[in-house]
């Protein structure tokens, strides 16, 4: 309701500007049009964050009417299309956004995440490398996390570990990177670091099938019987049909 009301206010103000006499209306200047476009993009993103993807298209289309090549509007529209599983349209919008702003780390990172979701890991890595090249990008730790996971998918384990370690040096509060490091350490039989990474992950995130299996394995290593049973019960209750639960049963 708040977003819908905000959208109505923006439209009303823009309409008022358009019908103003002379050239004094806000839409008659480059600055006014830029401000309107930015407002439309923010409204579109607000709708998207609330899962209202159809509504998000309305202000984004208004932004594109003002500038069809606007990188922010196209990048936002790409996220809308991605959420709606319109993957060809999403990729087209990402490419248009990057054509307008080829050095934008945020767009590269989002496009890389899209490609990762399509299992196009080599292409995803190229986008993440472009994003991480921006030393001042405030989400750089997330890009290194993405790079690390992508390298693991490509079978480049040592490189993946280094990138995950870099991600955690920049920001130690990243559950995904912590879980990956916990699993890598467990696989290398470095059980104490694995337990430390896992404990930090558990403080920051809810559990999933993969993390519960790792928790059960670590509890078994350290002979913590009650936690082992608890992890197993959670796997059985929440993820009974998963490969992780079947693996847990096979290891008992």
Tab-separated table of C-alpha atoms in Angstrom:
chain	number	residue	atom	x	y	z
A	1	UNK	CA	0.000	0.000	0.000
A	2	UNK	CA	2.824	2.406	0.833
A	3	UNK	CA	4.520	1.752	-2.507
A	4	UNK	CA	1.258	2.102	-4.416
A	5	UNK	CA	0.590	5.391	-2.694
A	6	UNK	CA	4.125	6.564	-3.445
A	7	UNK	CA	3.694	5.669	-7.092
A	8	UNK	CA	0.472	7.659	-7.237
A	9	UNK	CA	2.221	10.656	-5.729
A	10	UNK	CA	5.020	10.464	-8.294
A	11	UNK	CA	2.619	10.156	-11.189
A	12	UNK	CA	0.509	13.024	-9.878
A	13	UNK	CA	3.533	15.261	-9.481
A	14	UNK	CA	4.809	14.406	-12.940
A	15	UNK	CA	1.409	15.044	-14.477
A	16	UNK	CA	1.228	18.361	-12.691
A	17	UNK	CA	4.623	19.234	-14.099
A	18	UNK	CA	3.577	18.307	-17.611
A	19	UNK	CA	0.528	20.575	-17.609
A	20	UNK	CA	2.274	23.527	-16.021
A	21	UNK	CA	2.338	26.596	-18.190
A	22	UNK	CA	5.496	27.546	-20.050
A	23	UNK	CA	8.726	25.627	-19.587
A	24	UNK	CA	8.670	25.687	-15.786
A	25	UNK	CA	7.432	22.098	-15.387
A	26	UNK	CA	9.931	19.571	-13.975
A	27	UNK	CA	9.664	17.372	-17.090
A	28	UNK	CA	10.815	20.212	-19.300
A	29	UNK	CA	14.387	20.031	-18.004
A	30	UNK	CA	17.039	17.325	-18.174
A	31	UNK	CA	17.366	17.447	-14.416
A	32	UNK	CA	13.640	16.987	-13.924
A	33	UNK	CA	13.500	14.036	-16.302
A	34	UNK	CA	16.514	12.423	-14.617
A	35	UNK	CA	14.905	12.787	-11.198
A	36	UNK	CA	11.649	11.323	-12.495
A	37	UNK	CA	13.468	8.387	-14.077
A	38	UNK	CA	15.366	7.677	-10.872
A	39	UNK	CA	12.137	7.816	-8.873
A	40	UNK	CA	10.459	5.353	-11.229
A	41	UNK	CA	13.407	2.951	-10.961
A	42	UNK	CA	13.342	3.088	-7.158
A	43	UNK	CA	9.615	2.401	-7.137
A	44	UNK	CA	10.122	-0.538	-9.468
A	45	UNK	CA	12.810	-1.966	-7.216
A	46	UNK	CA	10.572	-1.469	-4.213
A	47	UNK	CA	7.830	-3.516	-5.846
A	48	UNK	CA	10.357	-6.185	-6.817
A	49	UNK	CA	11.663	-6.465	-3.257
A	50	UNK	CA	8.122	-7.194	-2.123
A	51	UNK	CA	7.676	-9.855	-4.801
A	52	UNK	CA	5.236	-7.705	-6.801
A	53	UNK	CA	6.887	-8.290	-10.159
A	54	UNK	CA	3.981	-7.324	-12.399
A	55	UNK	CA	3.540	-4.031	-10.572
A	56	UNK	CA	7.298	-3.419	-10.812
A	57	UNK	CA	7.072	-3.256	-14.585
A	58	UNK	CA	4.774	-0.221	-14.495
A	59	UNK	CA	7.223	2.369	-13.109
A	60	UNK	CA	10.150	0.718	-14.910
A	61	UNK	CA	8.364	1.088	-18.243
A	62	UNK	CA	7.809	4.758	-17.370
A	63	UNK	CA	11.527	5.129	-16.695
A	64	UNK	CA	12.335	3.548	-20.053
A	65	UNK	CA	9.940	5.910	-21.805
A	66	UNK	CA	12.132	8.710	-20.515
A	67	UNK	CA	15.347	6.924	-21.579
A	68	UNK	CA	15.108	3.483	-23.165
A	69	UNK	CA	18.843	2.878	-22.730
A	70	UNK	CA	18.968	3.858	-19.047
A	71	UNK	CA	21.276	1.332	-17.313
A	72	UNK	CA	19.489	1.461	-13.958
A	73	UNK	CA	16.044	0.856	-15.442
A	74	UNK	CA	17.293	-1.973	-17.655
A	75	UNK	CA	19.221	-3.593	-14.807
A	76	UNK	CA	16.124	-3.475	-12.610
A	77	UNK	CA	13.971	-4.852	-15.407
A	78	UNK	CA	16.458	-7.695	-15.849
A	79	UNK	CA	15.895	-8.685	-12.221
A	80	UNK	CA	12.140	-8.597	-12.770
A	81	UNK	CA	12.385	-10.840	-15.821
A	82	UNK	CA	14.743	-13.177	-13.986
A	83	UNK	CA	12.293	-13.534	-11.094
A	84	UNK	CA	9.569	-14.355	-13.621
A	85	UNK	CA	11.825	-16.952	-15.307
A	86	UNK	CA	11.833	-14.949	-18.539
A	87	UNK	CA	15.493	-15.723	-18.979
A	88	UNK	CA	16.008	-14.527	-22.569
A	89	UNK	CA	14.422	-11.182	-21.740
A	90	UNK	CA	16.474	-10.917	-18.554
A	91	UNK	CA	19.725	-11.469	-20.426
A	92	UNK	CA	18.784	-8.931	-23.061
A	93	UNK	CA	18.059	-6.349	-20.361
A	94	UNK	CA	21.344	-7.081	-18.570
A	95	UNK	CA	23.284	-6.611	-21.810
A	96	UNK	CA	21.494	-3.348	-22.560
A	97	UNK	CA	22.320	-2.102	-19.072
A	98	UNK	CA	26.006	-2.962	-19.491
A	99	UNK	CA	26.128	-1.349	-22.913
A	100	UNK	CA	25.081	1.882	-21.235
A	101	UNK	CA	27.414	1.505	-18.258
A	102	UNK	CA	30.101	-1.103	-18.986
A	103	UNK	CA	32.078	-0.576	-15.770
A	104	UNK	CA	29.161	-0.868	-13.322
A	105	UNK	CA	30.205	-3.474	-10.734
A	106	UNK	CA	26.677	-3.941	-9.413
A	107	UNK	CA	25.294	-4.805	-12.844
A	108	UNK	CA	28.213	-7.150	-13.555
A	109	UNK	CA	27.640	-8.906	-10.223
A	110	UNK	CA	23.901	-9.278	-10.790
A	111	UNK	CA	24.448	-10.503	-14.327
A	112	UNK	CA	27.041	-12.966	-13.054
A	113	UNK	CA	24.565	-14.275	-10.477
A	114	UNK	CA	22.013	-14.697	-13.259
A	115	UNK	CA	24.497	-16.665	-15.370
A	116	UNK	CA	25.458	-18.778	-12.363
A	117	UNK	CA	21.801	-19.671	-11.911
A	118	UNK	CA	21.788	-20.789	-15.546
A	119	UNK	CA	24.809	-23.015	-14.791
A	120	UNK	CA	26.914	-20.938	-17.199
A	121	UNK	CA	29.780	-20.860	-14.756
A	122	UNK	CA	32.607	-19.700	-17.013
A	123	UNK	CA	30.561	-16.733	-18.236
A	124	UNK	CA	29.499	-15.996	-14.679
A	125	UNK	CA	33.103	-15.871	-13.537
A	126	UNK	CA	33.945	-13.348	-16.245
A	127	UNK	CA	31.206	-11.058	-14.955
A	128	UNK	CA	32.324	-11.451	-11.341
A	129	UNK	CA	35.916	-10.659	-12.312
A	130	UNK	CA	34.690	-7.480	-13.997
A	131	UNK	CA	32.768	-6.565	-10.837
A	132	UNK	CA	35.611	-7.239	-8.416
A	133	UNK	CA	37.948	-5.041	-10.474
A	134	UNK	CA	36.174	-2.034	-8.949
A	135	UNK	CA	38.158	-1.540	-5.730
A	136	UNK	CA	35.546	0.857	-4.347
A	137	UNK	CA	32.467	-1.308	-4.917
A	138	UNK	CA	30.870	-1.593	-1.449
A	139	UNK	CA	29.669	-5.177	-2.017
A	140	UNK	CA	33.056	-6.444	-3.133
A	141	UNK	CA	33.083	-9.141	-0.466
A	142	UNK	CA	29.917	-10.607	-2.001
A	143	UNK	CA	31.576	-10.703	-5.393
A	144	UNK	CA	34.539	-12.621	-3.988
A	145	UNK	CA	32.076	-15.013	-2.379
A	146	UNK	CA	30.392	-15.484	-5.755
A	147	UNK	CA	33.777	-15.964	-7.415
A	148	UNK	CA	34.749	-18.589	-4.869
A	149	UNK	CA	31.597	-20.632	-5.306
A	150	UNK	CA	31.872	-20.351	-9.091
A	151	UNK	CA	35.478	-21.551	-9.050
A	152	UNK	CA	34.409	-24.562	-6.998
A	153	UNK	CA	31.738	-25.331	-9.581
A	154	UNK	CA	34.444	-25.194	-12.250
A	155	UNK	CA	36.557	-27.678	-10.297
A	156	UNK	CA	39.169	-25.094	-9.329
A	157	UNK	CA	39.264	-25.877	-5.648
A	158	UNK	CA	42.396	-24.003	-4.555
A	159	UNK	CA	41.364	-20.847	-6.361
A	160	UNK	CA	37.884	-21.127	-4.923
A	161	UNK	CA	39.266	-21.399	-1.402
A	162	UNK	CA	41.471	-18.338	-1.894
A	163	UNK	CA	38.532	-16.288	-3.148
A	164	UNK	CA	36.326	-17.385	-0.242
A	165	UNK	CA	39.085	-16.495	2.211
A	166	UNK	CA	39.340	-13.069	0.590
A	167	UNK	CA	35.569	-12.649	0.891
A	168	UNK	CA	35.715	-13.406	4.616
A	169	UNK	CA	38.657	-11.070	5.165
A	170	UNK	CA	36.565	-8.275	3.702
A	171	UNK	CA	33.421	-9.285	5.573
A	172	UNK	CA	33.414	-12.150	8.042
A	173	UNK	CA	29.625	-12.176	8.336
A	174	UNK	CA	28.842	-14.119	5.165
A	175	UNK	CA	27.028	-17.394	5.861
A	176	UNK	CA	27.455	-18.835	2.381
A	177	UNK	CA	31.223	-18.342	2.388
A	178	UNK	CA	31.483	-19.710	5.943
A	179	UNK	CA	29.577	-22.869	5.026
A	180	UNK	CA	31.725	-23.399	1.938
A	181	UNK	CA	34.893	-22.995	4.008
A	182	UNK	CA	33.527	-25.359	6.667
A	183	UNK	CA	32.888	-28.007	4.021
A	184	UNK	CA	36.257	-27.534	2.353
A	185	UNK	CA	38.013	-27.831	5.713
A	186	UNK	CA	36.033	-30.957	6.591
A	187	UNK	CA	36.940	-32.563	3.262
A	188	UNK	CA	40.610	-31.806	3.993
A	189	UNK	CA	40.209	-33.351	7.483
A	190	UNK	CA	40.963	-30.027	9.116
A	191	UNK	CA	38.217	-30.608	11.615
A	192	UNK	CA	38.890	-27.839	14.128
A	193	UNK	CA	38.773	-25.050	11.511
A	194	UNK	CA	35.746	-26.769	9.981
A	195	UNK	CA	33.945	-26.667	13.318
A	196	UNK	CA	34.863	-23.006	13.767
A	197	UNK	CA	33.566	-22.021	10.333
A	198	UNK	CA	30.426	-24.059	10.923
A	199	UNK	CA	29.765	-22.445	14.305
A	200	UNK	CA	30.090	-18.987	12.775
A	201	UNK	CA	27.752	-20.000	9.954
A	202	UNK	CA	25.163	-21.303	12.438
A	203	UNK	CA	25.109	-18.000	14.305
A	204	UNK	CA	24.265	-16.129	11.118
A	205	UNK	CA	21.956	-18.412	9.186
A	206	UNK	CA	19.199	-20.953	9.346
A	207	UNK	CA	20.007	-24.528	8.438
A	208	UNK	CA	19.495	-26.319	5.148
A	209	UNK	CA	19.941	-29.934	4.096
A	210	UNK	CA	23.583	-29.483	3.236
A	211	UNK	CA	24.489	-27.691	6.455
A	212	UNK	CA	22.615	-30.217	8.589
A	213	UNK	CA	24.545	-33.080	7.017
A	214	UNK	CA	27.814	-31.281	7.692
A	215	UNK	CA	26.709	-30.571	11.259
A	216	UNK	CA	26.000	-34.267	11.815
A	217	UNK	CA	29.389	-35.205	10.380
A	218	UNK	CA	31.245	-32.744	12.582
A	219	UNK	CA	29.305	-33.841	15.657
A	220	UNK	CA	30.310	-37.413	14.889
A	221	UNK	CA	33.971	-36.429	14.496
A	222	UNK	CA	33.967	-34.746	17.899
A	223	UNK	CA	31.828	-37.501	19.434
A	224	UNK	CA	28.948	-35.165	20.236
A	225	UNK	CA	26.149	-37.717	20.242
A	226	UNK	CA	23.179	-35.519	21.055
A	227	UNK	CA	23.894	-32.936	18.332
A	228	UNK	CA	24.377	-35.767	15.831
A	229	UNK	CA	20.940	-37.136	16.599
A	230	UNK	CA	19.421	-33.656	16.506
A	231	UNK	CA	20.879	-32.896	13.073
A	232	UNK	CA	19.664	-36.251	11.841
A	233	UNK	CA	16.165	-35.672	13.178
A	234	UNK	CA	16.031	-32.281	11.512
A	235	UNK	CA	17.138	-33.808	8.216
A	236	UNK	CA	14.477	-36.489	8.522
A	237	UNK	CA	11.766	-34.003	9.415
A	238	UNK	CA	12.621	-31.172	7.017
A	239	UNK	CA	14.442	-32.846	4.114
A	240	UNK	CA	13.419	-36.528	4.053
A	241	UNK	CA	13.678	-36.964	0.292
A	242	UNK	CA	17.015	-35.266	-0.231
A	243	UNK	CA	20.349	-36.820	-1.194
A	244	UNK	CA	21.753	-35.298	2.006
A	245	UNK	CA	19.386	-37.323	4.184
A	246	UNK	CA	20.128	-40.508	2.267
A	247	UNK	CA	23.839	-39.814	2.706
A	248	UNK	CA	23.318	-39.258	6.425
A	249	UNK	CA	21.549	-42.618	6.739
A	250	UNK	CA	24.336	-44.385	4.861
A	251	UNK	CA	26.932	-42.989	7.238
A	252	UNK	CA	25.202	-44.147	10.416
